[in-house]
Coordinates of C-alpha atoms in Angstrom, one line a residue:
Chain H
M28 CA 7.9 -25.6 8.9
A29 CA 4.3 -26.3 9.4
T30 CA 2.9 -28.5 12.1
I31 CA -0.5 -29.7 10.9
I32 CA -0.8 -33.3 9.7
V33 CA -2.8 -33.6 6.5
P34 CA -3.7 -37.2 5.4
E35 CA -2.8 -38.2 1.8
N36 CA -6.2 -38.9 0.6
V37 CA -8.8 -36.3 1.4
S38 CA -12.3 -36.2 0.0
I39 CA -13.6 -32.7 0.2
H40 CA -17.2 -33.9 -0.4
E41 CA -17.1 -36.4 2.4
D42 CA -15.5 -33.8 4.7
A43 CA -18.5 -31.5 4.0
E44 CA -20.9 -34.3 4.7
N45 CA -19.2 -35.4 7.8
L46 CA -19.1 -31.8 9.1
Q47 CA -22.8 -31.5 8.5
K48 CA -23.5 -34.7 10.5
A49 CA -21.2 -33.4 13.2
C50 CA -23.1 -30.2 13.4
K51 CA -26.5 -31.9 13.3
G52 CA -25.3 -34.0 16.1
Y53 CA -26.9 -37.3 15.5
I54 CA -25.8 -40.6 14.2
V55 CA -27.8 -43.2 12.3
C56 CA -27.6 -46.5 14.2
S57 CA -28.6 -49.4 12.0
L58 CA -29.8 -52.3 14.1
N59 CA -32.9 -54.0 12.8
I60 CA -34.4 -50.6 12.1
D61 CA -32.6 -47.3 11.6
L62 CA -32.3 -45.6 14.9
L63 CA -31.6 -41.8 14.9
I64 CA -29.7 -41.0 18.0
R65 CA -29.2 -37.3 18.8
W66 CA -26.4 -36.5 21.1
G67 CA -25.4 -32.9 20.3
T68 CA -22.6 -31.4 18.2
D69 CA -19.7 -33.8 17.6
E70 CA -16.8 -31.5 18.4
K71 CA -14.3 -34.4 18.1
A72 CA -15.3 -35.0 14.5
I73 CA -15.0 -31.2 13.7
I74 CA -11.5 -31.2 15.2
N75 CA -10.5 -34.3 13.4
I76 CA -11.6 -33.0 10.0
L77 CA -10.7 -29.3 10.1
G78 CA -7.6 -29.7 12.2
H79 CA -6.1 -31.9 9.5
R80 CA -6.8 -29.9 6.4
N81 CA -4.7 -27.1 4.9
A82 CA -6.0 -23.7 3.9
I83 CA -6.9 -24.6 0.3
Q84 CA -8.8 -27.7 1.5
R85 CA -10.6 -25.8 4.1
K86 CA -11.7 -23.3 1.5
Q87 CA -12.9 -26.1 -0.8
I88 CA -14.8 -27.7 2.1
R89 CA -16.6 -24.4 2.8
Q90 CA -17.5 -24.2 -0.9
A91 CA -18.7 -27.9 -1.0
Y92 CA -20.7 -27.4 2.2
E93 CA -22.4 -24.3 0.7
E94 CA -23.3 -26.2 -2.5
L95 CA -24.6 -29.2 -0.7
Y96 CA -26.6 -27.6 2.1
Q97 CA -27.2 -24.0 0.9
E98 CA -25.8 -22.9 4.3
D99 CA -22.6 -21.1 5.3
L100 CA -20.4 -23.6 7.2
I101 CA -18.8 -20.8 9.2
K102 CA -22.1 -19.5 10.4
R103 CA -23.2 -23.0 11.3
L104 CA -20.1 -23.7 13.3
E105 CA -20.5 -20.4 15.1
S106 CA -23.9 -21.4 16.2
E107 CA -22.8 -24.8 17.3
L108 CA -19.6 -24.0 19.1
S109 CA -18.8 -21.6 21.8
G110 CA -16.0 -19.9 23.8
D111 CA -12.3 -20.1 23.0
F112 CA -12.9 -23.2 21.0
E113 CA -15.4 -21.4 18.7
K114 CA -13.0 -18.5 18.3
A115 CA -10.1 -20.8 17.4
V116 CA -12.1 -22.8 14.9
Y117 CA -13.5 -19.6 13.3
R118 CA -10.1 -18.1 12.9
W119 CA -8.7 -21.3 11.5
I120 CA -11.4 -21.9 8.9
L121 CA -11.1 -18.5 7.3
D122 CA -8.8 -17.8 4.4
P123 CA -5.5 -16.7 5.9
F124 CA -5.5 -13.1 4.7
D125 CA -9.2 -12.8 5.6
R126 CA -8.4 -14.1 9.1
D127 CA -5.6 -11.6 9.5
A128 CA -8.1 -8.9 8.5
V129 CA -10.5 -10.1 11.2
L130 CA -7.7 -10.2 13.8
A131 CA -6.6 -6.7 12.8
N132 CA -10.1 -5.3 13.0
V133 CA -10.5 -6.5 16.5
A134 CA -7.1 -5.0 17.4
T135 CA -7.9 -1.6 16.0
K136 CA -10.7 -1.3 18.6
K137 CA -8.3 -1.8 21.5
V138 CA -5.0 -0.7 20.2
E139 CA -3.4 0.1 23.5
T140 CA -3.2 -3.6 24.4
E141 CA -3.7 -5.4 21.0
F142 CA -1.1 -3.4 19.0
P143 CA 1.0 -6.5 18.6
V144 CA -1.5 -7.9 16.0
I145 CA -1.0 -4.8 13.8
I146 CA 2.8 -4.8 14.3
E147 CA 3.1 -8.4 13.3
L148 CA 1.3 -7.6 10.0
S149 CA 3.4 -4.5 9.3
C150 CA 6.8 -5.8 10.5
I151 CA 6.8 -9.6 10.0
Y152 CA 4.6 -10.0 6.9
S153 CA 6.2 -9.1 3.6
P154 CA 4.8 -5.9 1.9
E155 CA 3.0 -8.2 -0.6
E156 CA 1.4 -10.2 2.2
L157 CA 0.4 -7.0 4.0
L158 CA -1.1 -5.8 0.8
A159 CA -3.2 -8.9 0.6
V160 CA -4.4 -8.4 4.2
R161 CA -5.2 -4.7 3.4
R162 CA -7.3 -5.9 0.4
A163 CA -9.1 -8.5 2.5
Y164 CA -9.8 -5.8 5.1
Q165 CA -11.2 -3.4 2.6
S166 CA -13.4 -6.0 1.0
R167 CA -14.7 -7.1 4.4
Y168 CA -15.1 -3.7 6.2
K169 CA -15.4 -1.2 3.4
R170 CA -12.7 0.9 5.0
S171 CA -8.9 0.8 4.9
L172 CA -7.0 -0.8 7.8
E173 CA -5.0 2.4 8.2
E174 CA -8.2 4.5 8.3
D175 CA -9.4 2.4 11.3
V176 CA -6.1 2.4 13.0
A177 CA -5.9 6.2 12.6
A178 CA -9.5 6.6 13.9
H179 CA -8.6 4.8 17.1
T180 CA -5.2 6.3 17.8
T181 CA -3.5 9.7 18.0
G182 CA -0.1 11.3 17.7
D183 CA 3.1 9.2 17.7
L184 CA 1.2 6.0 18.3
R185 CA -0.8 6.6 15.1
K186 CA 2.5 7.2 13.2
A187 CA 4.3 4.2 14.7
L188 CA 1.5 1.8 13.6
T189 CA 1.6 2.8 10.0
T190 CA 4.4 1.5 7.8
Y191 CA 5.5 1.7 4.2
R192 CA 8.6 -0.5 3.5
Y193 CA 10.5 -1.5 0.5
D194 CA 11.1 -5.2 0.5
G195 CA 14.4 -5.5 -1.2
P196 CA 17.8 -6.9 0.0
E197 CA 19.8 -3.7 -0.7
I198 CA 21.7 -2.2 2.3
N199 CA 23.2 1.2 2.6
E200 CA 26.0 0.7 5.2
R201 CA 26.6 4.4 5.7
L202 CA 22.9 5.1 6.3
A203 CA 22.8 2.1 8.7
K204 CA 25.6 3.6 10.8
F205 CA 24.0 7.0 10.7
E206 CA 20.6 5.8 11.7
A207 CA 22.0 3.4 14.4
D208 CA 23.4 6.5 16.0
I209 CA 20.0 8.3 15.9
L210 CA 18.4 5.3 17.5
H211 CA 21.1 5.1 20.1
E212 CA 20.8 8.8 21.0
A213 CA 17.1 8.5 21.4
I214 CA 17.3 5.4 23.5
K215 CA 20.0 6.9 25.7
D216 CA 18.0 10.0 26.3
K217 CA 14.8 8.1 26.6
I218 CA 13.2 10.2 23.9
F219 CA 10.8 7.7 22.3
N220 CA 8.6 10.2 20.6
H221 CA 11.6 11.3 18.6
E222 CA 10.1 11.8 15.1
E223 CA 13.2 10.5 13.4
V224 CA 13.1 7.2 15.4
I225 CA 9.5 6.6 14.3
R226 CA 10.4 7.5 10.7
I227 CA 13.3 5.1 10.6
L228 CA 11.4 2.2 12.1
T229 CA 8.3 2.7 10.0
T230 CA 9.8 3.3 6.6
R231 CA 13.2 1.6 6.3
S232 CA 13.3 -1.9 4.7
K233 CA 13.8 -4.8 7.0
A234 CA 17.2 -5.5 5.5
Q235 CA 18.3 -1.9 6.1
L236 CA 16.9 -1.9 9.7
K237 CA 18.6 -5.2 10.6
S238 CA 21.9 -3.7 9.4
S239 CA 21.3 -0.7 11.6
F240 CA 20.5 -3.0 14.6
N241 CA 23.8 -4.8 13.9
R242 CA 25.7 -1.6 13.9
Y243 CA 24.0 -0.6 17.1
R244 CA 25.1 -3.9 18.7
D245 CA 28.7 -3.7 17.4
E246 CA 29.2 -0.1 18.5
H247 CA 27.4 -0.1 21.8
G248 CA 28.1 -3.7 23.0
T249 CA 24.5 -4.6 23.6
S250 CA 21.6 -5.3 21.4
I251 CA 19.0 -2.6 20.8
T252 CA 16.2 -4.8 22.1
K253 CA 18.0 -5.5 25.4
K254 CA 18.7 -1.8 25.9
L255 CA 15.1 -0.9 25.1
L256 CA 13.6 -3.6 27.4
K257 CA 14.9 -1.9 30.5
D258 CA 13.0 1.3 29.7
E259 CA 9.7 0.1 28.6
S260 CA 7.0 2.0 30.3
N261 CA 4.4 3.6 28.1
V262 CA 2.4 2.3 25.1
L263 CA 4.5 4.1 22.5
Q264 CA 7.7 2.5 23.9
K265 CA 6.1 -0.9 24.0
V266 CA 5.0 -0.5 20.4
L267 CA 8.5 0.6 19.2
H268 CA 10.0 -2.3 21.2
A269 CA 7.6 -4.8 19.5
V270 CA 8.5 -3.2 16.0
I271 CA 12.2 -3.7 16.6
R272 CA 11.7 -7.3 17.9
C273 CA 9.5 -8.3 15.0
I274 CA 12.0 -7.0 12.5
D275 CA 15.0 -8.3 14.3
D276 CA 13.9 -11.9 14.8
P277 CA 10.3 -12.9 14.2
K278 CA 10.7 -16.4 15.6
K279 CA 12.1 -15.2 18.9
Y280 CA 9.4 -12.6 19.0
Y281 CA 6.6 -15.3 18.5
E282 CA 8.2 -17.6 21.1
K283 CA 8.0 -14.8 23.6
V284 CA 4.4 -14.1 22.8
L285 CA 3.6 -17.8 23.4
R286 CA 5.6 -17.9 26.6
N287 CA 3.9 -14.8 27.9
A288 CA 0.4 -16.0 26.9
I289 CA 1.0 -19.3 28.8
K290 CA 2.8 -17.9 31.8
R291 CA 0.4 -15.1 32.5
S292 CA -1.9 -15.8 35.4
G293 CA -5.2 -16.7 33.6
T294 CA -3.7 -17.5 30.2
D295 CA -4.0 -15.0 27.3
E296 CA -6.1 -17.3 25.1
D297 CA -6.4 -14.7 22.3
A298 CA -2.6 -14.5 21.9
L299 CA -2.2 -18.2 22.2
T300 CA -4.8 -18.9 19.6
R301 CA -3.5 -16.2 17.3
V302 CA 0.1 -17.5 17.2
I303 CA -0.9 -21.1 16.8
V304 CA -3.6 -20.5 14.2
T305 CA -1.6 -18.0 12.1
R306 CA 1.7 -19.9 12.2
A307 CA 0.5 -23.6 12.1
E308 CA 0.9 -23.7 8.3
K309 CA 4.1 -21.6 8.3
D310 CA 6.8 -22.0 10.9
L311 CA 5.1 -23.4 14.0
K312 CA 7.5 -26.4 14.0
D313 CA 10.4 -24.0 14.4
L314 CA 8.6 -22.1 17.1
K315 CA 8.0 -25.3 19.0
K316 CA 11.7 -26.1 18.8
L317 CA 12.6 -22.6 20.0
Y318 CA 10.1 -22.9 22.8
Y319 CA 11.6 -26.1 24.1
E320 CA 15.1 -24.5 24.0
K321 CA 14.0 -21.5 26.0
N322 CA 11.6 -23.3 28.5
S323 CA 12.9 -26.9 28.8
V324 CA 9.3 -28.0 28.3
T325 CA 7.6 -28.8 25.1
L326 CA 5.0 -26.3 23.8
D327 CA 2.5 -29.1 23.5
H328 CA 3.0 -30.0 27.2
A329 CA 2.7 -26.4 28.3
V330 CA -0.5 -25.8 26.3
S331 CA -2.0 -29.0 27.5
K332 CA -1.4 -28.1 31.2
E333 CA -2.7 -24.6 30.6
I334 CA -6.0 -25.1 28.8
A335 CA -8.7 -27.7 28.6
G336 CA -11.6 -29.4 26.7
D337 CA -12.2 -29.1 23.0
Y338 CA -10.1 -25.9 22.8
K339 CA -7.1 -27.8 24.1
K340 CA -7.8 -30.8 21.8
F341 CA -8.0 -28.4 18.8
L342 CA -4.8 -26.5 19.5
L343 CA -2.9 -29.7 20.1
T344 CA -4.1 -31.0 16.8
L345 CA -2.8 -27.8 15.1
L346 CA 0.4 -28.3 17.0
G347 CA 0.8 -31.6 15.2
K348 CA -0.3 -34.1 17.8
E349 CA -1.0 -37.5 16.3
D350 CA -4.5 -38.8 17.0
Chain C
M149 CA -10.9 11.7 -23.3
A150 CA -7.4 11.5 -24.7
T151 CA -6.0 14.1 -27.1
I152 CA -3.2 12.3 -29.0
I153 CA -3.9 11.2 -32.5
V154 CA -2.7 7.7 -33.4
P155 CA -2.7 6.6 -37.0
E156 CA -4.5 3.4 -37.9
N157 CA -1.6 1.5 -39.3
V158 CA 1.6 1.7 -37.2
S159 CA 4.7 -0.4 -38.0
I160 CA 6.7 -0.6 -34.8
H161 CA 9.7 -1.9 -36.7
E162 CA 9.6 1.1 -39.1
D163 CA 9.2 3.4 -36.2
A164 CA 12.3 2.1 -34.5
E165 CA 14.3 2.4 -37.8
N166 CA 13.1 5.9 -38.4
L167 CA 13.9 6.9 -34.9
Q168 CA 17.4 5.6 -35.3
K169 CA 17.8 7.6 -38.5
A170 CA 16.4 10.7 -36.8
C171 CA 18.9 10.3 -34.0
K172 CA 21.8 9.6 -36.3
G173 CA 20.9 12.7 -38.1
Y174 CA 21.8 12.0 -41.7
I175 CA 20.0 11.1 -44.8
V176 CA 21.2 9.0 -47.7
C177 CA 20.9 11.1 -50.8
S178 CA 21.1 8.9 -53.9
L179 CA 22.1 10.8 -57.0
N180 CA 24.7 9.1 -59.1
I181 CA 26.5 8.0 -56.0
D182 CA 25.1 7.6 -52.5
L183 CA 25.7 10.9 -50.7
L184 CA 25.6 10.8 -46.9
I185 CA 24.5 14.2 -45.7
R186 CA 24.7 14.8 -41.9
W187 CA 22.5 17.6 -40.6
G188 CA 22.0 16.7 -37.0
T189 CA 19.2 15.2 -35.0
D190 CA 15.9 15.3 -36.8
E191 CA 13.6 16.5 -34.0
K192 CA 10.6 16.9 -36.3
A193 CA 10.7 13.1 -37.1
I194 CA 11.0 12.2 -33.4
I195 CA 8.0 14.4 -32.6
N196 CA 6.0 13.0 -35.5
I197 CA 6.6 9.4 -34.5
L198 CA 6.5 9.5 -30.7
G199 CA 3.8 12.2 -30.4
H200 CA 1.4 9.9 -32.3
R201 CA 1.9 6.6 -30.5
N202 CA 0.1 5.4 -27.4
A203 CA 1.8 4.0 -24.3
I204 CA 1.8 0.4 -25.5
Q205 CA 3.2 1.3 -28.9
R206 CA 5.9 3.4 -27.3
K207 CA 6.9 0.5 -25.2
Q208 CA 7.0 -1.8 -28.2
I209 CA 9.1 0.7 -30.1
R210 CA 11.6 0.8 -27.2
Q211 CA 11.8 -2.9 -27.3
A212 CA 12.2 -3.1 -31.1
Y213 CA 14.9 -0.4 -31.0
E214 CA 16.8 -2.3 -28.3
E215 CA 16.6 -5.5 -30.4
L216 CA 17.6 -3.9 -33.6
Y217 CA 20.5 -1.7 -32.4
Q218 CA 21.5 -3.1 -29.0
E219 CA 21.0 0.4 -27.6
D220 CA 18.6 1.9 -25.1
L221 CA 16.4 4.3 -27.1
I222 CA 15.7 6.5 -24.0
K223 CA 19.5 6.9 -23.4
R224 CA 20.0 7.7 -27.0
L225 CA 17.3 10.4 -27.0
E226 CA 18.6 11.9 -23.8
S227 CA 22.0 12.3 -25.5
E228 CA 20.5 13.8 -28.7
L229 CA 18.0 16.2 -27.2
S230 CA 18.2 18.9 -24.6
G231 CA 16.3 21.3 -22.3
D232 CA 12.5 21.2 -21.8
F233 CA 12.1 19.3 -25.0
E234 CA 14.3 16.5 -23.8
K235 CA 12.5 16.4 -20.5
A236 CA 9.1 16.2 -22.1
V237 CA 10.1 13.4 -24.5
Y238 CA 11.8 11.5 -21.7
R239 CA 8.7 11.7 -19.5
W240 CA 6.5 10.8 -22.5
I241 CA 8.4 7.7 -23.7
L242 CA 8.5 6.0 -20.2
D243 CA 5.8 3.6 -19.1
P244 CA 3.1 5.7 -17.4
F245 CA 3.6 4.3 -13.9
D246 CA 7.4 4.4 -14.3
R247 CA 7.1 8.0 -15.4
D248 CA 5.0 8.8 -12.3
A249 CA 7.7 7.2 -10.2
V250 CA 10.3 9.5 -11.8
L251 CA 8.2 12.6 -11.3
A252 CA 7.5 11.6 -7.7
N253 CA 11.2 11.0 -7.0
V254 CA 12.1 14.5 -8.3
A255 CA 9.4 15.9 -6.1
T256 CA 10.5 14.2 -2.9
K257 CA 13.8 16.2 -3.2
K258 CA 12.0 19.6 -3.1
V259 CA 8.8 18.8 -1.4
E260 CA 8.1 22.4 -0.3
T261 CA 7.4 23.4 -3.8
E262 CA 6.8 20.2 -5.7
F263 CA 4.3 18.6 -3.3
P264 CA 1.5 18.8 -5.9
V265 CA 3.1 15.8 -7.8
I266 CA 2.8 13.6 -4.7
I267 CA -0.7 14.8 -3.9
E268 CA -1.9 14.1 -7.4
L269 CA -0.8 10.5 -7.0
S270 CA -2.3 10.1 -3.6
C271 CA -5.6 12.0 -4.1
I272 CA -6.4 11.7 -7.9
Y273 CA -5.0 8.3 -8.7
S274 CA -7.0 5.3 -7.6
P275 CA -5.4 3.2 -4.8
E276 CA -4.7 0.5 -7.4
E277 CA -2.9 3.1 -9.7
L278 CA -1.0 4.5 -6.7
L279 CA 0.1 0.9 -5.9
A280 CA 1.4 0.5 -9.4
V281 CA 3.4 3.7 -9.1
R282 CA 4.7 2.6 -5.7
R283 CA 5.8 -0.7 -7.2
A284 CA 7.5 1.1 -10.1
Y285 CA 9.2 3.4 -7.6
Q286 CA 10.5 0.5 -5.5
S287 CA 11.8 -1.3 -8.6
R288 CA 13.6 1.8 -9.9
Y289 CA 15.0 3.3 -6.7
K290 CA 15.2 0.3 -4.3
R291 CA 13.4 2.4 -1.6
S292 CA 9.7 3.0 -1.0
L293 CA 8.1 6.3 -2.1
E294 CA 6.9 6.9 1.4
E295 CA 10.4 6.3 2.8
D296 CA 11.8 9.0 0.5
V297 CA 8.9 11.4 1.3
A298 CA 9.5 10.8 5.1
A299 CA 13.2 11.4 4.7
H300 CA 12.7 14.8 3.2
T301 CA 9.8 16.1 5.4
T302 CA 9.0 16.4 9.1
G303 CA 5.9 16.6 11.3
D304 CA 2.5 17.4 9.9
L305 CA 3.8 17.8 6.4
R306 CA 5.1 14.3 6.5
K307 CA 1.7 13.0 7.7
A308 CA -0.2 15.0 5.2
L309 CA 1.7 13.6 2.3
T310 CA 1.0 9.9 3.2
T311 CA -2.4 8.5 2.5
Y312 CA -4.1 5.1 2.8
R313 CA -7.6 5.2 1.4
Y314 CA -10.3 2.7 0.7
D315 CA -11.6 3.0 -2.8
G316 CA -15.2 2.0 -2.5
P317 CA -18.4 4.0 -3.1
E318 CA -19.9 3.6 0.4
I319 CA -20.8 6.7 2.3
N320 CA -21.5 7.1 6.0
E321 CA -23.7 10.2 6.2
R322 CA -23.5 10.7 9.9
L323 CA -19.7 10.5 9.8
A324 CA -19.7 13.0 6.9
K325 CA -21.6 15.5 9.0
F326 CA -19.4 14.9 12.0
E327 CA -16.2 15.3 10.1
A328 CA -17.5 18.3 8.1
D329 CA -17.9 20.0 11.5
I330 CA -14.3 19.0 12.5
L331 CA -13.0 20.5 9.2
H332 CA -15.1 23.6 9.7
E333 CA -13.9 24.2 13.2
A334 CA -10.3 23.8 12.2
I335 CA -10.6 26.2 9.2
K336 CA -12.6 28.7 11.3
D337 CA -9.9 28.8 13.9
K338 CA -7.1 28.5 11.3
I339 CA -5.7 25.4 13.1
F340 CA -4.3 23.6 10.1
N341 CA -2.0 21.3 12.0
H342 CA -5.1 19.9 13.7
E343 CA -4.3 16.2 13.9
E344 CA -7.9 15.1 13.1
V345 CA -8.0 17.3 10.0
I346 CA -4.9 15.5 8.6
R347 CA -6.3 12.1 9.7
I348 CA -9.6 12.7 7.9
L349 CA -8.0 14.0 4.7
T350 CA -5.4 11.3 4.5
T351 CA -7.4 8.2 5.4
R352 CA -11.1 8.7 4.4
S353 CA -12.2 7.4 1.0
K354 CA -12.8 9.9 -1.8
A355 CA -16.5 9.2 -1.8
Q356 CA -16.7 9.8 2.0
L357 CA -14.7 13.0 1.8
K358 CA -16.8 14.4 -1.1
S359 CA -19.8 13.8 1.1
S360 CA -18.1 15.7 3.9
F361 CA -17.3 18.5 1.5
N362 CA -20.9 18.6 0.4
R363 CA -22.1 18.8 4.0
Y364 CA -19.7 21.6 4.6
R365 CA -21.0 23.6 1.7
D366 CA -24.7 22.9 2.6
E367 CA -24.2 23.9 6.2
H368 CA -21.8 26.8 5.9
G369 CA -23.0 28.3 2.6
T370 CA -19.5 28.3 1.0
S371 CA -17.3 25.5 -0.4
I372 CA -14.5 24.3 1.7
T373 CA -12.0 25.2 -1.0
K374 CA -13.2 28.8 -1.3
K375 CA -12.9 29.2 2.5
L376 CA -9.5 27.7 2.6
L377 CA -8.1 29.7 -0.3
K378 CA -8.4 32.9 1.7
D379 CA -6.1 31.6 4.4
E380 CA -3.4 29.9 2.5
S381 CA 0.0 30.9 3.8
N382 CA 2.3 28.1 4.9
V383 CA 3.3 24.9 3.1
L384 CA 1.1 22.7 5.2
Q385 CA -2.0 24.8 4.4
K386 CA -1.1 24.7 0.7
V387 CA -0.7 21.0 0.9
L388 CA -4.1 20.5 2.6
H389 CA -5.7 22.9 0.1
A390 CA -4.3 20.9 -2.8
V391 CA -5.5 17.6 -1.2
I392 CA -9.0 18.9 -0.9
R393 CA -9.0 20.3 -4.4
C394 CA -7.6 17.1 -5.9
I395 CA -10.3 15.0 -4.2
D396 CA -13.1 17.5 -4.8
D397 CA -12.7 18.0 -8.5
P398 CA -9.5 16.7 -10.3
K399 CA -10.3 18.3 -13.6
K400 CA -10.8 21.8 -12.1
Y401 CA -7.6 21.2 -10.2
Y402 CA -5.6 20.3 -13.3
E403 CA -7.1 23.2 -15.3
K404 CA -5.8 25.6 -12.5
V405 CA -2.4 24.0 -12.6
L406 CA -2.2 24.6 -16.3
R407 CA -3.5 28.2 -15.9
N408 CA -0.9 29.0 -13.2
A409 CA 1.9 27.3 -15.2
I410 CA 1.1 29.5 -18.2
K411 CA 0.2 32.7 -16.4
R412 CA 3.3 32.7 -14.2
S413 CA 5.9 35.1 -15.3
G414 CA 8.5 32.9 -16.9
T415 CA 6.2 29.8 -17.4
D416 CA 6.4 26.8 -15.1
E417 CA 7.6 24.3 -17.8
D418 CA 7.8 21.4 -15.4
A419 CA 4.1 21.7 -14.4
L420 CA 3.0 22.3 -18.0
T421 CA 4.8 19.3 -19.2
R422 CA 3.6 17.2 -16.3
V423 CA -0.1 17.8 -16.8
I424 CA 0.1 17.5 -20.6
V425 CA 2.2 14.3 -20.6
T426 CA 0.4 12.6 -17.8
R427 CA -3.1 13.5 -19.0
A428 CA -2.7 13.2 -22.8
E429 CA -3.9 9.6 -22.8
K430 CA -6.5 10.2 -20.1
D431 CA -8.6 13.3 -19.9
L432 CA -6.7 16.1 -21.6
K433 CA -9.5 16.7 -24.0
D434 CA -11.8 17.5 -21.1
L435 CA -9.1 19.7 -19.6
K436 CA -8.8 21.6 -22.8
K437 CA -12.6 22.2 -22.9
L438 CA -12.5 23.4 -19.2
Y439 CA -9.5 25.6 -20.0
Y440 CA -11.4 27.3 -22.8
E441 CA -14.4 27.9 -20.6
K442 CA -12.3 29.4 -17.8
N443 CA -9.9 31.5 -20.0
S444 CA -11.8 32.3 -23.2
V445 CA -8.7 31.2 -25.1
T446 CA -7.8 27.7 -26.2
L447 CA -5.1 25.8 -24.3
D448 CA -3.3 25.2 -27.6
H449 CA -3.2 28.9 -28.3
A450 CA -2.0 29.7 -24.8
V451 CA 0.7 27.1 -25.0
S452 CA 1.8 28.2 -28.4
K453 CA 2.1 31.8 -27.3
E454 CA 4.0 30.8 -24.2
I455 CA 6.7 28.4 -25.3
A456 CA 8.7 27.9 -28.5
G457 CA 10.7 25.5 -30.7
D458 CA 10.6 21.8 -30.6
Y459 CA 9.2 21.8 -27.1
K460 CA 6.2 23.7 -28.3
K461 CA 5.8 21.5 -31.4
F462 CA 5.9 18.4 -29.2
L463 CA 3.4 19.7 -26.6
L464 CA 1.0 20.8 -29.3
T465 CA 1.2 17.4 -30.9
L466 CA 0.3 15.8 -27.6
L467 CA -2.5 18.3 -27.3
G468 CA -3.9 16.8 -30.5
K469 CA -2.8 19.3 -33.1
E470 CA -3.1 17.9 -36.7
D471 CA 0.2 18.0 -38.6

């Protein structure tokens, strides 16, 4: 379930006007005469408006703003805001698939650390959603996502980051057992560049893979992710581990990303922003619940202790904090 | 341009009825009494109807037949016809993308010889058309096309048969020069499993690759296909050669497939049927023209000397022969 709180009556036109005032940074103070008082960008107003609008409304606001002021709202916000707050607002205001394309493009340039962004797309998103992201990517960058991934990677890593799955519910039990054994042999012998392992993880449907993971657990008494965790040392292993975790249980995976982002010394703002922005209209409520179960502290509380200023106010708004 | 001749007034309902009569294989002969004379399937009628209907009409005929007789026309035809004729009619009557899915599925099972089918899809079809084939494949086989290709191949061959291209017209000239040099080095040193060569050929857009091929020709005085041809020995090289030819000039490529299919001792009926059936509603007229230029004999004449019977009648009908 989503976390953002959208009021019942929203006037797109007023939103656009108020955003322009917030960007202009002055208010008209009517005493005996009209007094124009400039006090800089009104971040609070920006958070109050955009943080309480869904994707369709945000798109309509961008369009209304363009019509009213012949100016791109996104560009205007970029010039008014800065730092992690700017980044978060920018990611939030984009169309969801376009936002994913931007996130993916950034990730292709530093795959060794940012590979989770690409794996989330290929292993958590449905093939239809992935297709929409690929289309947004092509329209924005005039290249294919896979072309850019391939240009920045080599060998097994390149293979592991490219997937083609069928989306259906059918399961072949015999195949699940057979491939669970292949996975087990590879993990046992620590052969992670095993071509068959990469083939299985990048081409089998999620339903089929889950069935293989279940077989693995039933036959070997431990989950495949637990077993893998112990041996994680190079990038390829980390990638395969993330692939398995994303397919096995996306919510558990995201909770862990949030936990690591917060617990890391220095905070991983990019990861924190990414999960909150991309999940706020999907399942962030479930992630909050899971976070509390695993950490005995609410995600809102953890976020609010970890970051500050407008960035904090904005993320808390997306997390569903009442004003 | 297409070759098939479609009459102006077509009655789908009558077509379905006449096909049923043709399959039943009898005529009612009204003399003084009605005489039912059984003489077997009327192949000529089947050719005359289906060979002169476009894809939309064929689909409507299948639907009308199903409604009228609660029977699947395709299954009925399969049980009535046989051999290369049956195969050709079966491929022809299917929806085009569904037909491609069937052809691709057959090819995945003997990739070492049938790889051209998969390369035609990935290097001649537009990304949107390829997507439609992939969808038809998933809906028919409950697996992804790439999953099946991966399950039947290994290593570089697996990589070479999986593509992800952007479809746009943009060309980066510097990149074209840079990658033309990579291709040249690899061909010069006969290193065909060169990872970068496979990456370039499987991910760059057609426009970008053509630009690289042009640079290759300008700088090295010979076309990349000519140079490659001399060294073709293993399957991977053959695959890469076909990839380059399909991107460089699809019509020249198809003409050569037709020529080889006919000139081979014993005729390659599958390839002959495939090109005629898949191109009859697209560019078979151009292929015929090119065939004549290259062979000084018409394609119709060559086909008619090479094969016989109903199979020959059917292919000649698709080639645009007047009755």
